[in-house]
Amino acid sequence: MVRLPLTPEEIARGERLGAILRRARGARTILDVAAAAEVSPETLRKIESGRVATPSFPTIAAIADALGLSLDEIWIEISAAASRARAS
């Protein structure tokens, strides 16, 4: 399967998601959160850095649960940031 290049919007959305997760992780280590979410630390690191701009839904759901975030909170914050970016 050939994967199409990401659009600038997808890249920006991935960066916003990473920033949200980093902020929510706070002082917890990547290792602690990754273990709680049952994902590899490298996967979490890549998502937080924006290198994985389109992570799978189950992965994000598991990370959100480990961080005590609702998927609605994440979506609202990503959407608000996108709106602010378009307005500027």
Short mmCIF file of C-alpha atoms in Angstrom, two decimals:
data_model
loop_
_atom_site.label_atom_id
_atom_site.label_comp_id
_atom_site.label_asym_id
_atom_site.label_seq_id
_atom_site.Cartn_x
_atom_site.Cartn_y
_atom_site.Cartn_z
CA MET A 1 0.00 0.00 0.00
CA VAL A 2 1.32 3.40 -0.97
CA ARG A 3 0.77 6.12 1.58
CA LEU A 4 0.01 9.57 0.21
CA PRO A 5 2.07 12.49 1.53
CA LEU A 6 0.48 14.35 4.40
CA THR A 7 -1.12 17.69 3.71
CA PRO A 8 0.09 20.77 5.58
CA GLU A 9 -3.19 20.69 7.52
CA GLU A 10 -2.62 17.08 8.62
CA ILE A 11 0.92 17.92 9.70
CA ALA A 12 -0.31 20.93 11.71
CA ARG A 13 -3.08 18.84 13.31
CA GLY A 14 -0.50 16.22 14.33
CA GLU A 15 1.71 18.89 15.87
CA ARG A 16 -1.27 20.30 17.81
CA LEU A 17 -2.19 16.81 19.04
CA GLY A 18 1.39 16.26 20.20
CA ALA A 19 1.41 19.55 22.09
CA ILE A 20 -1.87 18.68 23.82
CA LEU A 21 -0.57 15.29 24.91
CA ARG A 22 2.78 16.68 26.09
CA ARG A 23 0.99 19.33 28.15
CA ALA A 24 -1.40 16.77 29.64
CA ARG A 25 1.48 14.43 30.48
CA GLY A 26 3.04 17.16 32.63
CA ALA A 27 5.74 15.76 34.89
CA ARG A 28 4.92 12.12 34.16
CA THR A 29 7.56 10.36 32.11
CA ILE A 30 6.94 9.09 28.60
CA LEU A 31 7.69 5.61 29.90
CA ASP A 32 5.00 5.85 32.61
CA VAL A 33 2.32 7.11 30.24
CA ALA A 34 3.26 4.68 27.47
CA ALA A 35 3.06 1.76 29.90
CA ALA A 36 -0.33 2.90 31.18
CA ALA A 37 -1.61 3.26 27.61
CA GLU A 38 0.01 -0.01 26.51
CA VAL A 39 1.87 1.65 23.63
CA SER A 40 5.60 1.78 23.07
CA PRO A 41 7.48 4.77 24.47
CA GLU A 42 8.80 5.43 20.96
CA THR A 43 5.25 5.60 19.59
CA LEU A 44 4.26 8.12 22.24
CA ARG A 45 7.46 10.10 21.63
CA LYS A 46 6.74 10.23 17.89
CA ILE A 47 3.14 11.33 18.44
CA GLU A 48 4.16 14.02 20.94
CA SER A 49 6.82 15.35 18.57
CA GLY A 50 4.40 15.43 15.64
CA ARG A 51 6.40 12.87 13.64
CA VAL A 52 3.29 10.65 13.54
CA ALA A 53 0.69 13.13 12.37
CA THR A 54 -2.11 10.62 11.89
CA PRO A 55 -1.93 8.06 14.72
CA SER A 56 -4.60 5.38 14.90
CA PHE A 57 -7.79 6.06 16.83
CA PRO A 58 -7.25 3.20 19.32
CA THR A 59 -3.76 4.51 20.09
CA ILE A 60 -5.03 8.03 20.79
CA ALA A 61 -7.94 6.67 22.82
CA ALA A 62 -5.54 4.62 24.98
CA ILE A 63 -3.17 7.55 25.51
CA ALA A 64 -6.05 9.90 26.31
CA ASP A 65 -7.39 7.42 28.85
CA ALA A 66 -3.95 7.07 30.47
CA LEU A 67 -3.75 10.87 30.73
CA GLY A 68 -7.29 11.30 32.02
CA LEU A 69 -8.38 13.21 28.92
CA SER A 70 -11.59 12.73 27.03
CA LEU A 71 -11.45 12.45 23.27
CA ASP A 72 -13.94 15.33 23.16
CA GLU A 73 -11.48 17.56 25.05
CA ILE A 74 -8.73 16.70 22.58
CA TRP A 75 -10.95 17.31 19.54
CA ILE A 76 -12.23 20.63 20.89
CA GLU A 77 -8.71 21.86 21.60
CA ILE A 78 -7.40 20.76 18.19
CA SER A 79 -10.37 22.40 16.44
CA ALA A 80 -9.99 25.64 18.39
CA ALA A 81 -6.29 25.81 17.58
CA ALA A 82 -7.02 25.20 13.89
CA SER A 83 -9.61 28.00 13.91
CA ARG A 84 -7.12 30.38 15.52
CA ALA A 85 -4.48 29.45 12.95
CA ARG A 86 -6.87 30.10 10.05
CA ALA A 87 -7.91 33.46 11.52
CA SER A 88 -4.34 34.75 11.76
#
